[in-house]
């Protein structure tokens, strides 16, 4: 339980008096009776990391169990946003970006933006549409190589890449707003279980698709261009994956996860802080003493230490599941 509540929808959105973190899932709980007020008194936000580590539907079931344990009764369920992602190994995002830049696409989105990192001159993918109703293509593995979250990276390799780190790892991510979901007859999680495969197909064929030839957007005969073979394979893979979304999660071998990069990041943060403070350090013992002093300065009460140890115990319990 956090000390402060949480808003859904920004500063002017609905305020929930209680914010709960449960198995990595963010839950906002309102202090009103849902039967007396036309506003949901509980909302759930599951990040992509939580879905990878815990499983999307497994996390959904955990929240339902928590509501029952709190003596709650679920009156209705609404989806406000859904992100569907397909991970594919040994396909470079740059390969699809080349086709997009050459005009090999048909879209109903109003904008398509290729992404290029200008310093290295490296193509990183493309975006079609605007958040939260868009399709994104990028190299997920390259993104994670620059991250300190080794657990997330190893779980990607285990559960998405077949246990072997590939040279390239393409991700196609379809971000869908509630209005867009309702157009496809998807209102609740139960609807999504049935229609996830159809939703992914719709985004990657009707809303956007890569074609086997350049398309003259000024003409009215765009539909004559057939889908590119690679794009057809990706769409088919997505339909298969999202048609089997209740599979068992593959256990992650935690012996392969090294915390060294995280420790190095933490060490760098201490050094930066001491530098800003102008603290002279010439010996190892001095560094250790200043680190302990800095930690004591942050954790300046017995209550904060008690909260820390409780949170750390919960984190260890989560890691063991």
CSV table of N, CA and C in Angstrom, one decimal, residues 1-7 14-19 28-32 41:
chain,number,residue,atom,x,y,z
A,1,UNK,N,0.9,-1.2,0.0
A,1,UNK,CA,0.0,0.0,0.0
A,1,UNK,C,0.9,1.2,0.0
A,2,UNK,N,0.7,2.1,-1.0
A,2,UNK,CA,1.5,3.3,-1.1
A,2,UNK,C,0.9,4.4,-0.1
A,3,UNK,N,1.8,5.4,0.2
A,3,UNK,CA,1.4,6.5,1.1
A,3,UNK,C,0.4,7.4,0.4
A,4,UNK,N,0.4,7.5,-0.9
A,4,UNK,CA,-0.5,8.4,-1.6
A,4,UNK,C,-1.3,7.6,-2.6
A,5,UNK,N,-2.4,8.2,-3.0
A,5,UNK,CA,-3.3,7.6,-4.0
A,5,UNK,C,-2.8,7.7,-5.4
A,6,UNK,N,-3.6,7.6,-6.4
A,6,UNK,CA,-3.2,7.6,-7.8
A,6,UNK,C,-4.3,8.1,-8.6
A,7,UNK,N,-4.0,8.8,-9.7
A,7,UNK,CA,-4.9,9.3,-10.7
A,7,UNK,C,-4.9,8.4,-11.9
A,14,UNK,N,-9.7,10.7,-12.9
A,14,UNK,CA,-10.3,10.2,-11.6
A,14,UNK,C,-9.3,9.9,-10.6
A,15,UNK,N,-9.5,10.4,-9.4
A,15,UNK,CA,-8.5,10.1,-8.3
A,15,UNK,C,-9.0,9.0,-7.4
A,16,UNK,N,-8.0,8.0,-7.2
A,16,UNK,CA,-8.3,6.9,-6.3
A,16,UNK,C,-7.5,7.1,-5.0
A,17,UNK,N,-8.2,7.0,-3.9
A,17,UNK,CA,-7.5,7.3,-2.6
A,17,UNK,C,-6.4,6.3,-2.3
A,18,UNK,N,-6.5,5.1,-2.8
A,18,UNK,CA,-5.5,4.1,-2.4
A,18,UNK,C,-4.8,3.5,-3.6
A,19,UNK,N,-3.5,3.4,-3.5
A,19,UNK,CA,-2.7,2.8,-4.6
A,19,UNK,C,-2.0,1.6,-4.0
A,28,UNK,N,-5.5,0.9,-8.4
A,28,UNK,CA,-6.0,2.1,-7.8
A,28,UNK,C,-7.4,1.7,-7.2
A,29,UNK,N,-7.6,2.0,-6.0
A,29,UNK,CA,-8.9,1.7,-5.3
A,29,UNK,C,-9.6,2.9,-4.8
A,30,UNK,N,-10.8,3.2,-5.2
A,30,UNK,CA,-11.5,4.4,-4.7
A,30,UNK,C,-12.3,4.1,-3.4
A,31,UNK,N,-12.6,5.2,-2.7
A,31,UNK,CA,-13.3,5.1,-1.4
A,31,UNK,C,-14.8,5.4,-1.6
A,32,UNK,N,-15.3,4.9,-2.7
A,32,UNK,CA,-16.8,5.1,-2.9
A,32,UNK,C,-17.4,3.7,-3.3
A,41,UNK,N,-14.7,2.0,-9.2
A,41,UNK,CA,-13.9,2.3,-8.0
A,41,UNK,C,-12.6,1.4,-7.8
